[in-house]
Amino acid sequence: MTDILPAGFAAGHWVGRVWDPATAGPRVVMVTPGADGDAAVVDITRAAPTVAGLLDHPDPVAVLDQAEETQRWRLADLVAASREHDPARPHLLAPVDLQVVKACGVTFVDSMVERVIEERCAGDASRAAEVRAQVAEALGGSIGDLRPGSPQAAHAKDVLLRQGMWSQYLEVGIGPDPEVFTKAPVLSSVGYGSRIGIPSFSAWNNPEPELVLLADSRGRLRGATLGNDVNLRDVEGRSALLLGKAKDNNASSALGPFVRLFDAGFTLDTLRSEEITLRVAGADGYTLEGCNSVSRISRSFEELAAATCGPHHQYPDGFALFTGTLFAPTQDRDAPGLGFTHRPGDIVTISSPHLGALVNTTGVAEELPPWDFGIRSLFGYLAAEGLGVNPAVPAALA
């Protein structure tokens, strides 16, 4: 089994959520070393009823350090229940709750080119190889060095316009403004071990392994996790106006395994060179591997966060921000020239040195368990448990 946490995890501060069948609701948890050498997952819901509230605290790390545990689970048991999709046992959830799940697109040149290809193919995978060659010839291989919004980028736009090769994806890829969209509704993301949904109406789709940043209500970046921004290439390729249909479906946003909080030993700078790896293992024996090198991102984390939250738009419960991916699969799975697409039962593993591993299995979106635990359910659960929605202030910080 893939290690869910990286080596040396004990030096970090990890936050997540566990579904507790005993109370029929989600518990906010932290990860600590266990007495038996395994990781222990400790319930801190009394100190932090929601992850969103915890991240809004002046010192979330201090909340973890001073929280009194009410119960604990072995991480190995939670992993097993999550991978076996057993709702009757405690299992891992997405490590966010009230945060809006936002996403930035076309933040890497390689994936930008693939978006242009999708558009010119109009969602027809059989034309991808031909169009890829045409686009590469038109771009001339020099666009990767352009800084978005720069005079050089504006000049490249003029050149491509004259060649009839300009695209809306190039506009957000090298233009002044990044693409920011809402990936998923509050509380709809799935966590480690869960099935991810591929709708039956899509025949060309792929995983998108991404670094996900967590921000508080002021837009301050407080931590990070891994995410799968599941994408339907045929749907978005037909029209960019179908982005919502391509991105937001049942179980189409996966996050986890835990949020790692920023602290003295783990900062935003730590992640600027993070290598996020992807492995897809199909029941048919097919294997796909790829890498998202965050160092090649074309816009800084700070720029993406500022484009999401600021005087123009506020998020009172914070937000999770997918930062985009370098990875865009072109490897054929079936007939030559058709590229990659998912099949039910694919095991998708997204991992990185500082954030651990997020593992999910693909399924048909329409056949997966429906999303039925929303904001009203969460507030009802917290009220029944006698909890508010803000973390208590530890005595040392009062």
Short mmCIF file of C-alpha atoms in Angstrom, two decimals:
data_model
loop_
_atom_site.label_atom_id
_atom_site.label_comp_id
_atom_site.label_asym_id
_atom_site.label_seq_id
_atom_site.Cartn_x
_atom_site.Cartn_y
_atom_site.Cartn_z
CA MET A 1 0.00 0.00 0.00
CA THR A 2 1.26 3.46 -0.87
CA ASP A 3 2.40 5.39 2.21
CA ILE A 4 -0.25 7.97 3.02
CA LEU A 5 2.17 10.24 4.91
CA PRO A 6 5.74 11.16 3.97
CA ALA A 7 8.82 10.15 5.89
CA GLY A 8 9.38 12.46 8.82
CA PHE A 9 5.66 13.30 9.06
CA ALA A 10 5.99 13.74 12.84
CA ALA A 11 7.76 17.06 12.28
CA GLY A 12 4.65 18.50 10.60
CA HIS A 13 1.22 19.65 11.74
CA TRP A 14 -1.51 17.70 9.96
CA VAL A 15 -5.26 18.36 9.99
CA GLY A 16 -8.03 16.27 8.50
CA ARG A 17 -11.56 14.97 8.90
CA VAL A 18 -12.87 11.53 9.83
CA TRP A 19 -16.41 10.22 9.46
CA ASP A 20 -17.40 8.81 12.85
CA PRO A 21 -20.28 6.29 12.60
CA ALA A 22 -20.73 6.37 16.38
CA THR A 23 -21.91 10.00 16.24
CA ALA A 24 -23.00 9.92 12.55
CA GLY A 25 -20.91 12.91 11.57
CA PRO A 26 -17.51 14.38 10.69
CA ARG A 27 -14.79 14.90 13.29
CA VAL A 28 -11.86 17.31 12.87
CA VAL A 29 -8.62 15.47 13.57
CA MET A 30 -4.87 15.88 13.76
CA VAL A 31 -2.16 13.29 13.12
CA THR A 32 0.42 12.37 15.75
CA PRO A 33 2.97 9.56 16.15
CA GLY A 34 1.39 6.51 17.77
CA ALA A 35 2.84 4.51 20.63
CA ASP A 36 3.18 1.44 18.39
CA GLY A 37 5.17 3.31 15.74
CA ASP A 38 2.12 3.82 13.53
CA ALA A 39 0.50 7.22 13.09
CA ALA A 40 -2.43 8.02 15.35
CA VAL A 41 -5.36 10.19 14.32
CA VAL A 42 -6.66 12.26 17.22
CA ASP A 43 -10.13 13.85 17.49
CA ILE A 44 -9.81 17.60 18.22
CA THR A 45 -13.38 18.58 17.34
CA ARG A 46 -13.97 20.12 20.78
CA ALA A 47 -11.13 22.58 20.12
CA ALA A 48 -11.82 23.01 16.40
CA PRO A 49 -15.38 22.12 15.29
CA THR A 50 -14.54 23.02 11.68
CA VAL A 51 -11.33 23.10 9.66
CA ALA A 52 -12.38 26.49 8.28
CA GLY A 53 -12.61 27.91 11.79
CA LEU A 54 -9.28 26.40 12.76
CA LEU A 55 -7.50 28.03 9.82
CA ASP A 56 -9.02 31.38 10.76
CA HIS A 57 -7.48 31.21 14.23
CA PRO A 58 -4.51 33.55 14.81
CA ASP A 59 -2.30 30.50 15.48
CA PRO A 60 -3.72 27.21 14.15
CA VAL A 61 -0.52 25.35 15.06
CA ALA A 62 -0.94 26.36 18.70
CA VAL A 63 -4.53 25.06 18.66
CA LEU A 64 -3.20 21.66 17.60
CA ASP A 65 -0.38 21.70 20.11
CA GLN A 66 -2.77 22.45 22.99
CA ALA A 67 -5.85 20.49 21.93
CA GLU A 68 -7.13 17.81 24.28
CA GLU A 69 -7.98 14.61 22.47
CA THR A 70 -11.37 12.99 22.97
CA GLN A 71 -10.71 9.80 21.03
CA ARG A 72 -8.15 8.41 18.61
CA TRP A 73 -7.92 5.95 15.76
CA ARG A 74 -5.04 4.06 14.16
CA LEU A 75 -4.29 5.62 10.79
CA ALA A 76 -3.89 2.15 9.29
CA ASP A 77 -7.47 1.29 10.29
CA LEU A 78 -8.82 4.48 8.74
CA VAL A 79 -6.86 3.83 5.54
CA ALA A 80 -8.20 0.28 5.29
CA ALA A 81 -11.81 1.37 5.78
CA SER A 82 -11.37 4.20 3.28
CA ARG A 83 -9.86 1.97 0.62
CA GLU A 84 -12.56 -0.66 1.17
CA HIS A 85 -15.34 1.98 0.91
CA ASP A 86 -16.89 0.79 4.18
CA PRO A 87 -19.26 3.50 5.53
CA ALA A 88 -19.92 1.48 8.70
CA ARG A 89 -16.34 2.01 9.93
CA PRO A 90 -14.53 5.29 10.68
CA HIS A 91 -12.93 6.50 7.46
CA LEU A 92 -11.18 9.55 6.03
CA LEU A 93 -13.01 12.49 4.48
CA ALA A 94 -11.76 15.41 2.43
CA PRO A 95 -9.77 17.58 4.89
CA VAL A 96 -11.82 20.74 4.19
CA ASP A 97 -15.36 21.66 5.15
CA LEU A 98 -16.78 25.21 4.84
CA GLN A 99 -14.14 26.45 2.41
CA VAL A 100 -15.19 27.20 -1.15
CA VAL A 101 -13.21 24.98 -3.55
CA LYS A 102 -11.69 27.20 -6.24
CA ALA A 103 -9.29 26.30 -9.05
CA CYS A 104 -6.84 28.04 -11.34
CA GLY A 105 -6.50 26.75 -14.88
CA VAL A 106 -3.84 27.01 -17.55
CA THR A 107 -1.04 27.89 -15.12
CA PHE A 108 1.53 25.70 -16.93
CA VAL A 109 2.57 26.06 -20.56
CA ASP A 110 2.34 22.33 -21.34
CA SER A 111 -1.23 22.05 -20.08
CA MET A 112 -2.08 25.34 -21.79
CA VAL A 113 -1.11 23.82 -25.13
CA GLU A 114 -3.29 20.78 -24.40
CA ARG A 115 -6.27 23.05 -23.68
CA VAL A 116 -5.71 24.71 -27.08
CA ILE A 117 -5.66 21.26 -28.64
CA GLU A 118 -8.94 20.29 -26.93
CA GLU A 119 -10.54 23.45 -28.26
CA ARG A 120 -9.35 22.94 -31.83
CA CYS A 121 -10.36 19.26 -31.73
CA ALA A 122 -13.82 20.28 -30.50
CA GLY A 123 -13.59 17.39 -28.05
CA ASP A 124 -12.74 14.77 -30.70
CA ALA A 125 -9.83 12.72 -29.32
CA SER A 126 -9.09 11.15 -32.71
CA ARG A 127 -7.83 14.53 -34.03
CA ALA A 128 -5.52 15.26 -31.09
CA ALA A 129 -2.22 14.10 -32.61
CA GLU A 130 -2.76 16.05 -35.82
CA VAL A 131 -3.80 19.26 -34.04
CA ARG A 132 -0.96 18.91 -31.50
CA ALA A 133 1.56 19.02 -34.33
CA GLN A 134 -0.10 22.08 -35.89
CA VAL A 135 -0.14 23.99 -32.60
CA ALA A 136 3.48 23.12 -31.81
CA GLU A 137 4.57 24.41 -35.21
CA ALA A 138 2.63 27.66 -34.77
CA LEU A 139 4.01 28.30 -31.27
CA GLY A 140 7.55 27.75 -32.42
CA GLY A 141 8.70 26.39 -29.07
CA SER A 142 9.41 29.82 -27.57
CA ILE A 143 6.23 30.52 -25.63
CA GLY A 144 7.39 28.65 -22.52
CA ASP A 145 9.76 31.46 -21.54
CA LEU A 146 7.09 34.16 -21.58
CA ARG A 147 5.96 35.83 -18.38
CA PRO A 148 2.15 36.17 -18.35
CA GLY A 149 1.05 39.75 -18.86
CA SER A 150 4.47 40.97 -20.01
CA PRO A 151 5.12 43.06 -23.17
CA GLN A 152 6.76 39.99 -24.70
CA ALA A 153 3.58 38.00 -24.06
CA ALA A 154 1.51 40.73 -25.70
CA HIS A 155 3.80 40.58 -28.74
CA ALA A 156 3.40 36.78 -28.93
CA LYS A 157 -0.35 37.28 -28.86
CA ASP A 158 -0.13 39.62 -31.85
CA VAL A 159 1.95 37.07 -33.77
CA LEU A 160 -0.44 34.21 -33.02
CA LEU A 161 -3.47 36.33 -33.91
CA ARG A 162 -1.97 37.00 -37.34
CA GLN A 163 -1.44 33.25 -37.79
CA GLY A 164 -5.02 32.52 -36.79
CA MET A 165 -3.83 30.46 -33.81
CA TRP A 166 -4.93 32.64 -30.89
CA SER A 167 -7.11 30.92 -28.28
CA GLN A 168 -9.00 31.80 -25.13
CA TYR A 169 -6.67 29.35 -23.35
CA LEU A 170 -3.63 31.32 -24.49
CA GLU A 171 -5.35 34.45 -23.18
CA VAL A 172 -5.43 33.11 -19.61
CA GLY A 173 -2.13 31.27 -20.03
CA ILE A 174 0.04 34.23 -20.99
CA GLY A 175 -2.35 37.18 -20.68
CA PRO A 176 -2.57 39.52 -17.67
CA ASP A 177 -5.34 37.66 -15.81
CA PRO A 178 -5.29 34.03 -14.64
CA GLU A 179 -8.27 31.73 -14.95
CA VAL A 180 -10.03 31.23 -11.60
CA PHE A 181 -13.22 29.20 -11.35
CA THR A 182 -15.29 27.39 -8.74
CA LYS A 183 -14.38 23.72 -8.86
CA ALA A 184 -16.86 22.25 -6.39
CA PRO A 185 -19.59 23.25 -3.93
CA VAL A 186 -18.86 23.45 -0.20
CA LEU A 187 -18.61 19.98 1.40
CA SER A 188 -18.87 18.08 -1.91
CA SER A 189 -15.20 17.03 -2.24
CA VAL A 190 -14.23 13.44 -1.49
CA GLY A 191 -11.17 12.30 0.43
CA TYR A 192 -8.54 9.58 0.51
CA GLY A 193 -9.78 6.18 -0.64
CA SER A 194 -13.09 7.42 -2.00
CA ARG A 195 -14.25 6.74 -5.52
CA ILE A 196 -13.97 9.65 -7.92
CA GLY A 197 -16.71 10.20 -10.45
CA ILE A 198 -16.43 10.10 -14.23
CA PRO A 199 -19.85 10.81 -15.79
CA SER A 200 -21.11 8.30 -18.32
CA PHE A 201 -21.47 11.03 -20.97
CA SER A 202 -17.66 11.54 -21.17
CA ALA A 203 -15.42 9.45 -23.42
CA TRP A 204 -12.19 11.51 -23.10
CA ASN A 205 -11.12 12.46 -19.60
CA ASN A 206 -8.13 12.44 -17.28
CA PRO A 207 -6.89 13.10 -13.75
CA GLU A 208 -5.17 16.39 -12.92
CA PRO A 209 -2.67 16.06 -10.04
CA GLU A 210 -2.40 19.42 -8.30
CA LEU A 211 -1.06 21.26 -5.32
CA VAL A 212 -3.97 22.76 -3.37
CA LEU A 213 -3.46 25.76 -1.09
CA LEU A 214 -5.69 26.49 1.90
CA ALA A 215 -6.54 30.09 2.74
CA ASP A 216 -8.38 31.68 5.65
CA SER A 217 -11.10 34.32 5.48
CA ARG A 218 -8.54 37.07 4.81
CA GLY A 219 -6.94 35.19 1.95
CA ARG A 220 -3.84 34.30 3.99
CA LEU A 221 -2.34 30.98 2.92
CA ARG A 222 -2.32 28.65 5.92
CA GLY A 223 -1.49 25.20 4.58
CA ALA A 224 -1.58 22.81 1.64
CA THR A 225 -2.83 19.44 0.50
CA LEU A 226 -3.02 17.38 -2.70
CA GLY A 227 -5.92 17.36 -5.13
CA ASN A 228 -7.31 15.70 -8.23
CA ASP A 229 -9.08 18.24 -10.44
CA VAL A 230 -10.84 15.56 -12.51
CA ASN A 231 -11.34 16.87 -16.05
CA LEU A 232 -13.60 15.89 -18.94
CA ARG A 233 -11.55 16.84 -22.01
CA ASP A 234 -14.26 16.09 -24.54
CA VAL A 235 -16.82 18.26 -22.75
CA GLU A 236 -14.60 21.30 -22.22
CA GLY A 237 -13.18 20.85 -25.72
CA ARG A 238 -16.62 21.40 -27.23
CA SER A 239 -16.88 24.80 -25.57
CA ALA A 240 -15.17 26.63 -22.73
CA LEU A 241 -18.68 27.61 -21.62
CA LEU A 242 -19.14 23.96 -20.63
CA LEU A 243 -16.38 24.27 -18.00
CA GLY A 244 -18.86 23.72 -15.17
CA LYS A 245 -20.15 20.53 -16.79
CA ALA A 246 -16.58 19.35 -17.37
CA LYS A 247 -15.34 20.08 -13.85
CA ASP A 248 -18.20 19.85 -11.35
CA ASN A 249 -19.85 16.45 -11.10
CA ASN A 250 -20.56 13.89 -8.41
CA ALA A 251 -17.24 13.08 -6.64
CA SER A 252 -15.20 15.00 -9.23
CA SER A 253 -13.10 16.88 -6.64
CA ALA A 254 -10.73 14.81 -4.50
CA LEU A 255 -8.61 16.34 -1.73
CA GLY A 256 -6.23 14.89 0.84
CA PRO A 257 -5.04 13.00 2.58
CA PHE A 258 -4.57 15.80 5.14
CA VAL A 259 -3.92 19.53 5.21
CA ARG A 260 -0.36 20.23 6.29
CA LEU A 261 -0.27 23.55 8.14
CA PHE A 262 2.50 26.03 7.48
CA ASP A 263 4.90 26.29 10.41
CA ALA A 264 8.56 27.09 11.05
CA GLY A 265 9.73 23.99 9.19
CA PHE A 266 7.19 23.95 6.37
CA THR A 267 6.46 27.15 4.48
CA LEU A 268 5.10 28.33 1.16
CA ASP A 269 8.67 28.44 -0.11
CA THR A 270 8.99 24.71 0.63
CA LEU A 271 6.35 24.03 -2.00
CA ARG A 272 7.73 26.17 -4.82
CA SER A 273 9.84 23.22 -6.01
CA GLU A 274 7.49 20.40 -5.01
CA GLU A 275 7.33 17.43 -7.39
CA ILE A 276 3.84 15.95 -7.56
CA THR A 277 3.74 12.51 -9.11
CA LEU A 278 0.82 10.65 -10.63
CA ARG A 279 0.28 6.95 -11.21
CA VAL A 280 -2.82 5.41 -12.78
CA ALA A 281 -3.09 1.63 -12.52
CA GLY A 282 -5.95 0.13 -14.51
CA ALA A 283 -7.68 -3.18 -13.92
CA ASP A 284 -6.74 -3.93 -17.54
CA GLY A 285 -3.03 -3.83 -16.67
CA TYR A 286 -2.53 -0.39 -18.17
CA THR A 287 -0.23 1.99 -16.29
CA LEU A 288 0.18 5.73 -16.73
CA GLU A 289 2.78 7.77 -14.89
CA GLY A 290 3.39 11.50 -14.88
CA CYS A 291 4.75 14.40 -12.90
CA ASN A 292 3.62 17.93 -12.05
CA SER A 293 6.75 20.01 -11.38
CA VAL A 294 5.43 22.97 -9.43
CA SER A 295 8.64 24.94 -10.09
CA ARG A 296 7.49 25.36 -13.70
CA ILE A 297 4.28 27.17 -12.81
CA SER A 298 3.93 30.40 -14.77
CA ARG A 299 2.32 32.48 -12.00
CA SER A 300 3.30 32.68 -8.33
CA PHE A 301 1.12 31.27 -5.54
CA GLU A 302 0.67 34.80 -4.25
CA GLU A 303 -0.59 36.01 -7.64
CA LEU A 304 -3.11 33.19 -7.88
CA ALA A 305 -4.38 33.79 -4.35
CA ALA A 306 -4.69 37.54 -4.98
CA ALA A 307 -6.67 36.88 -8.17
CA THR A 308 -9.05 34.72 -6.12
CA CYS A 309 -9.56 36.78 -2.96
CA GLY A 310 -9.25 40.51 -2.37
CA PRO A 311 -11.26 43.73 -2.52
CA HIS A 312 -13.04 42.30 -5.57
CA HIS A 313 -14.16 39.04 -3.87
CA GLN A 314 -14.25 37.80 -0.28
CA TYR A 315 -14.53 34.31 1.23
CA PRO A 316 -15.69 34.55 4.86
CA ASP A 317 -15.04 30.84 5.45
CA GLY A 318 -11.80 30.72 3.47
CA PHE A 319 -11.10 28.73 0.34
CA ALA A 320 -9.15 25.81 -1.07
CA LEU A 321 -7.30 26.68 -4.28
CA PHE A 322 -6.24 24.15 -6.90
CA THR A 323 -3.14 25.73 -8.47
CA GLY A 324 -3.17 23.96 -11.84
CA THR A 325 -1.11 21.17 -13.32
CA LEU A 326 1.76 20.67 -15.71
CA PHE A 327 0.51 17.16 -16.44
CA ALA A 328 -1.62 16.50 -19.52
CA PRO A 329 -1.59 12.86 -20.69
CA THR A 330 -0.97 12.18 -24.37
CA GLN A 331 -0.03 8.49 -24.03
CA ASP A 332 -2.39 6.21 -25.93
CA ARG A 333 -4.41 3.71 -23.92
CA ASP A 334 -6.37 2.02 -26.67
CA ALA A 335 -6.17 2.78 -30.40
CA PRO A 336 -3.22 4.89 -31.62
CA GLY A 337 -3.96 8.61 -31.62
CA LEU A 338 -6.83 8.43 -29.13
CA GLY A 339 -4.67 9.33 -26.11
CA PHE A 340 -5.59 8.52 -22.53
CA THR A 341 -8.99 8.25 -20.93
CA HIS A 342 -10.15 6.70 -17.66
CA ARG A 343 -11.90 3.41 -17.19
CA PRO A 344 -13.89 2.41 -14.11
CA GLY A 345 -11.63 0.82 -11.51
CA ASP A 346 -8.52 2.87 -12.28
CA ILE A 347 -6.48 3.40 -9.11
CA VAL A 348 -5.19 6.98 -9.13
CA THR A 349 -2.30 7.84 -6.81
CA ILE A 350 -1.15 11.45 -6.44
CA SER A 351 1.83 11.96 -4.14
CA SER A 352 4.55 14.42 -3.17
CA PRO A 353 7.52 14.48 -0.76
CA HIS A 354 5.96 16.92 1.72
CA LEU A 355 2.24 16.13 1.49
CA GLY A 356 1.97 12.34 1.33
CA ALA A 357 -0.32 10.45 -1.03
CA LEU A 358 -3.92 10.80 -2.17
CA VAL A 359 -5.32 7.51 -3.52
CA ASN A 360 -8.71 7.15 -5.21
CA THR A 361 -10.48 4.74 -7.55
CA THR A 362 -12.51 5.85 -10.56
CA GLY A 363 -16.17 5.02 -10.89
CA VAL A 364 -19.20 6.08 -12.90
CA ALA A 365 -20.45 9.33 -11.36
CA GLU A 366 -24.12 8.43 -11.77
CA GLU A 367 -23.58 5.13 -9.91
CA LEU A 368 -21.60 6.45 -6.94
CA PRO A 369 -23.20 7.25 -3.57
CA PRO A 370 -25.02 10.59 -3.89
CA TRP A 371 -23.69 13.64 -2.09
CA ASP A 372 -26.18 14.15 0.73
CA PHE A 373 -24.27 15.73 3.64
CA GLY A 374 -24.32 19.49 3.07
CA ILE A 375 -24.08 22.66 5.12
CA ARG A 376 -27.42 22.20 6.90
CA SER A 377 -26.40 18.66 7.82
CA LEU A 378 -23.09 19.87 9.22
CA PHE A 379 -24.67 22.65 11.29
CA GLY A 380 -27.32 20.24 12.56
CA TYR A 381 -24.63 17.78 13.59
CA LEU A 382 -22.56 20.41 15.38
CA ALA A 383 -25.64 21.69 17.20
CA ALA A 384 -26.55 18.16 18.32
CA GLU A 385 -23.01 17.73 19.61
CA GLY A 386 -23.22 20.99 21.52
CA LEU A 387 -20.55 22.65 19.39
CA GLY A 388 -20.23 26.05 17.77
CA VAL A 389 -18.47 26.56 14.45
CA ASN A 390 -15.41 28.47 15.75
CA PRO A 391 -12.45 26.90 17.49
CA ALA A 392 -12.08 27.55 21.17
CA VAL A 393 -9.14 29.80 22.03
CA PRO A 394 -6.56 27.84 24.01
CA ALA A 395 -5.98 29.31 27.47
CA ALA A 396 -2.38 30.21 26.60
CA LEU A 397 -3.62 32.41 23.75
CA ALA A 398 -6.66 33.95 25.44
#
